[in-house]
Structure formats: structure tokens, C-alpha cells
């Protein structure tokens, strides 16, 4: 699945494919699914957007914003192989409003999670 979102008023293509977890691990040396499961403690089954504004103090240990930046970079890299390394790419934005873009990213995240079909 692929979509274009706007970050700091710049169009950014994001792509979620079966290779996303492997590309994430190759770049960041962390397991994609383990990282998502860790932050899902904060988001639960609700929308990420509202969870970012309503984080409970007890859940702060589970909220690693680097994971969100890294997942978004990996999706962008999947869509455009020419983007630079994560720090240089993030430096290209004056602002990176996670709360505004996470609703769009959440659909791609859900698409990347393995699901079993009912028989």
C-alpha cells in the first residue's frame, strides 16, 4: 500500500510492503514488530492521534518517539530509495508534526501487520 502525506507542507510518499519489517531491522537493528508492540501499549486499540495527546504518565516507559520517526522514515525509504539517512532526512523538515500525520500513517501500519484469514 502506498500513499502521499504532507510533512511540513512537503509531499512525502510512504509505502508499506512485506519488506517493511526487514528494511526496518536492517536500518535500525531492532525488530519492527517488537517495537510496534511496545508502543501499542500506549495506543491500545484507539487512534494514535488521540493517544499522543492523552498519554498517561504510567505509559511513558512504552512511548518511544524514535520508533515512530524510524517507522515513518522506513516507509518513506520504501517508497523512494533516494532519500538520505534518517537524521539527514529529518533535518530536511522544519517541523515534523507527528500528531497531525499519525492518522495517515496508522492505516499503513495496520496494513503491515500480519493477519490470518478465517477459513
PDB file of C-alpha atoms in Angstrom:
ATOM      1  CA  UNK A   1       0.000   0.000   0.000  1.00  0.00           C
ATOM      2  CA  UNK A   2       1.274   3.467  -0.830  1.00  0.00           C
ATOM      3  CA  UNK A   3       0.079   6.964  -0.045  1.00  0.00           C
ATOM      4  CA  UNK A   4       1.365  10.517  -0.099  1.00  0.00           C
ATOM      5  CA  UNK A   5       1.187  12.572   3.059  1.00  0.00           C
ATOM      6  CA  UNK A   6       2.359  16.102   3.792  1.00  0.00           C
ATOM      7  CA  UNK A   7       5.027  16.798   6.371  1.00  0.00           C
ATOM      8  CA  UNK A   8       5.953  20.433   6.885  1.00  0.00           C
ATOM      9  CA  UNK A   9       3.931  21.190   3.725  1.00  0.00           C
ATOM     10  CA  UNK A  10       6.151  18.863   1.662  1.00  0.00           C
ATOM     11  CA  UNK A  11       4.711  15.817  -0.102  1.00  0.00           C
ATOM     12  CA  UNK A  12       6.201  12.585   1.226  1.00  0.00           C
ATOM     13  CA  UNK A  13       5.398   9.224  -0.327  1.00  0.00           C
ATOM     14  CA  UNK A  14       5.071   6.359   2.154  1.00  0.00           C
ATOM     15  CA  UNK A  15       4.900   2.710   1.222  1.00  0.00           C
ATOM     16  CA  UNK A  16       4.111  -0.351   3.286  1.00  0.00           C
ATOM     17  CA  UNK A  17       5.069  -3.712   1.808  1.00  0.00           C
ATOM     18  CA  UNK A  18       6.020  -7.142   3.088  1.00  0.00           C
ATOM     19  CA  UNK A  19       9.647  -5.960   3.101  1.00  0.00           C
ATOM     20  CA  UNK A  20       8.967  -3.156   5.604  1.00  0.00           C
ATOM     21  CA  UNK A  21       9.903  -5.166   8.742  1.00  0.00           C
ATOM     22  CA  UNK A  22      13.137  -6.432   7.134  1.00  0.00           C
ATOM     23  CA  UNK A  23      14.120  -2.964   5.895  1.00  0.00           C
ATOM     24  CA  UNK A  24      13.411  -1.528   9.363  1.00  0.00           C
ATOM     25  CA  UNK A  25      15.576  -4.162  11.055  1.00  0.00           C
ATOM     26  CA  UNK A  26      18.384  -3.744   8.501  1.00  0.00           C
ATOM     27  CA  UNK A  27      18.492   0.015   9.141  1.00  0.00           C
ATOM     28  CA  UNK A  28      17.859   0.253  12.878  1.00  0.00           C
ATOM     29  CA  UNK A  29      18.976  -3.170  14.188  1.00  0.00           C
ATOM     30  CA  UNK A  30      15.698  -3.535  16.089  1.00  0.00           C
ATOM     31  CA  UNK A  31      12.737  -5.783  15.495  1.00  0.00           C
ATOM     32  CA  UNK A  32       9.885  -3.940  13.766  1.00  0.00           C
ATOM     33  CA  UNK A  33       7.078  -5.935  15.370  1.00  0.00           C
ATOM     34  CA  UNK A  34       8.591  -5.803  18.861  1.00  0.00           C
ATOM     35  CA  UNK A  35       8.885  -2.015  18.591  1.00  0.00           C
ATOM     36  CA  UNK A  36       5.301  -1.647  17.387  1.00  0.00           C
ATOM     37  CA  UNK A  37       4.014  -3.914  20.132  1.00  0.00           C
ATOM     38  CA  UNK A  38       5.872  -1.860  22.730  1.00  0.00           C
ATOM     39  CA  UNK A  39       4.284   1.405  21.642  1.00  0.00           C
ATOM     40  CA  UNK A  40       0.883  -0.234  21.145  1.00  0.00           C
ATOM     41  CA  UNK A  41       0.656  -0.337  24.953  1.00  0.00           C
ATOM     42  CA  UNK A  42       0.208   3.436  24.772  1.00  0.00           C
ATOM     43  CA  UNK A  43      -2.145   3.468  21.807  1.00  0.00           C
ATOM     44  CA  UNK A  44      -4.183   0.355  22.562  1.00  0.00           C
ATOM     45  CA  UNK A  45      -6.974  -0.143  20.073  1.00  0.00           C
ATOM     46  CA  UNK A  46      -7.668   3.576  19.853  1.00  0.00           C
ATOM     47  CA  UNK A  47      -6.450   6.077  17.344  1.00  0.00           C
ATOM     48  CA  UNK A  48      -2.806   7.085  17.533  1.00  0.00           C
ATOM     49  CA  UNK A  49      -3.694  10.737  17.043  1.00  0.00           C
ATOM     50  CA  UNK A  50      -5.756  10.976  20.230  1.00  0.00           C
ATOM     51  CA  UNK A  51      -3.314   8.787  22.147  1.00  0.00           C
ATOM     52  CA  UNK A  52      -0.470  11.235  21.525  1.00  0.00           C
ATOM     53  CA  UNK A  53      -2.383  13.942  23.366  1.00  0.00           C
ATOM     54  CA  UNK A  54      -3.715  11.706  26.137  1.00  0.00           C
ATOM     55  CA  UNK A  55      -0.642   9.740  27.205  1.00  0.00           C
ATOM     56  CA  UNK A  56      -0.852   8.516  30.774  1.00  0.00           C
ATOM     57  CA  UNK A  57       2.174   9.023  32.988  1.00  0.00           C
ATOM     58  CA  UNK A  58       2.268   5.278  33.661  1.00  0.00           C
ATOM     59  CA  UNK A  59       2.611   4.593  29.916  1.00  0.00           C
ATOM     60  CA  UNK A  60       5.598   6.878  29.280  1.00  0.00           C
ATOM     61  CA  UNK A  61       8.006   3.938  29.542  1.00  0.00           C
ATOM     62  CA  UNK A  62       6.320   2.466  26.476  1.00  0.00           C
ATOM     63  CA  UNK A  63       6.274   5.641  24.380  1.00  0.00           C
ATOM     64  CA  UNK A  64       9.424   5.764  22.289  1.00  0.00           C
ATOM     65  CA  UNK A  65       9.021   8.545  19.753  1.00  0.00           C
ATOM     66  CA  UNK A  66      12.133   7.332  17.923  1.00  0.00           C
ATOM     67  CA  UNK A  67      10.141   4.271  16.870  1.00  0.00           C
ATOM     68  CA  UNK A  68       7.553   6.498  15.203  1.00  0.00           C
ATOM     69  CA  UNK A  69      10.195   8.564  13.395  1.00  0.00           C
ATOM     70  CA  UNK A  70      12.019   5.387  12.352  1.00  0.00           C
ATOM     71  CA  UNK A  71       8.898   3.660  11.057  1.00  0.00           C
ATOM     72  CA  UNK A  72       7.914   6.724   9.032  1.00  0.00           C
ATOM     73  CA  UNK A  73      11.434   7.019   7.602  1.00  0.00           C
ATOM     74  CA  UNK A  74      11.370   3.323   6.667  1.00  0.00           C
ATOM     75  CA  UNK A  75       8.049   3.765   4.882  1.00  0.00           C
ATOM     76  CA  UNK A  76       9.433   6.790   3.035  1.00  0.00           C
ATOM     77  CA  UNK A  77      12.578   4.883   2.078  1.00  0.00           C
ATOM     78  CA  UNK A  78      10.413   2.015   0.816  1.00  0.00           C
ATOM     79  CA  UNK A  79       8.647   4.475  -1.490  1.00  0.00           C
ATOM     80  CA  UNK A  80      11.750   6.396  -2.562  1.00  0.00           C
ATOM     81  CA  UNK A  81      15.152   4.701  -2.429  1.00  0.00           C
ATOM     82  CA  UNK A  82      16.929   8.043  -2.950  1.00  0.00           C
ATOM     83  CA  UNK A  83      16.036   9.586   0.398  1.00  0.00           C
ATOM     84  CA  UNK A  84      19.043  10.127   2.687  1.00  0.00           C
ATOM     85  CA  UNK A  85      19.781   8.539   6.048  1.00  0.00           C
ATOM     86  CA  UNK A  86      17.227   9.200   8.816  1.00  0.00           C
ATOM     87  CA  UNK A  87      18.976  12.142  10.520  1.00  0.00           C
ATOM     88  CA  UNK A  88      19.657  13.959   7.266  1.00  0.00           C
ATOM     89  CA  UNK A  89      16.090  13.279   6.088  1.00  0.00           C
ATOM     90  CA  UNK A  90      14.584  14.639   9.315  1.00  0.00           C
ATOM     91  CA  UNK A  91      16.855  17.691   9.072  1.00  0.00           C
ATOM     92  CA  UNK A  92      15.055  18.489   5.814  1.00  0.00           C
ATOM     93  CA  UNK A  93      11.911  19.416   7.761  1.00  0.00           C
ATOM     94  CA  UNK A  94      11.442  22.497   9.933  1.00  0.00           C
ATOM     95  CA  UNK A  95       8.694  20.667  11.830  1.00  0.00           C
ATOM     96  CA  UNK A  96       7.602  17.042  11.978  1.00  0.00           C
ATOM     97  CA  UNK A  97       4.068  17.145  13.434  1.00  0.00           C
ATOM     98  CA  UNK A  98       3.558  13.531  14.500  1.00  0.00           C
ATOM     99  CA  UNK A  99       0.119  14.227  15.898  1.00  0.00           C
ATOM    100  CA  UNK A 100      -1.065  15.548  12.525  1.00  0.00           C
ATOM    101  CA  UNK A 101       0.383  12.775  10.368  1.00  0.00           C
ATOM    102  CA  UNK A 102      -0.118   9.712  12.551  1.00  0.00           C
ATOM    103  CA  UNK A 103      -3.718   9.185  11.491  1.00  0.00           C
ATOM    104  CA  UNK A 104      -2.474   8.780   7.923  1.00  0.00           C
ATOM    105  CA  UNK A 105       0.438   6.584   8.969  1.00  0.00           C
ATOM    106  CA  UNK A 106      -1.755   4.377  11.141  1.00  0.00           C
ATOM    107  CA  UNK A 107      -3.528   2.953   8.087  1.00  0.00           C
ATOM    108  CA  UNK A 108      -0.184   1.907   6.628  1.00  0.00           C
ATOM    109  CA  UNK A 109       0.899   0.449   9.961  1.00  0.00           C
ATOM    110  CA  UNK A 110      -2.241  -1.627  10.186  1.00  0.00           C
ATOM    111  CA  UNK A 111      -1.660  -2.819   6.633  1.00  0.00           C
ATOM    112  CA  UNK A 112       1.833  -4.039   7.548  1.00  0.00           C
ATOM    113  CA  UNK A 113       0.679  -6.204  10.444  1.00  0.00           C
ATOM    114  CA  UNK A 114       0.270  -9.890   9.596  1.00  0.00           C
ATOM    115  CA  UNK A 115      -3.280 -11.118   9.709  1.00  0.00           C
ATOM    116  CA  UNK A 116      -4.718 -14.560   9.353  1.00  0.00           C
ATOM    117  CA  UNK A 117      -7.671 -15.217   7.130  1.00  0.00           C
ATOM    118  CA  UNK A 118     -10.651 -17.018   8.567  1.00  0.00           C
ATOM    119  CA  UNK A 119     -11.314 -20.359   6.950  1.00  0.00           C
TER     120      UNK A 119
END
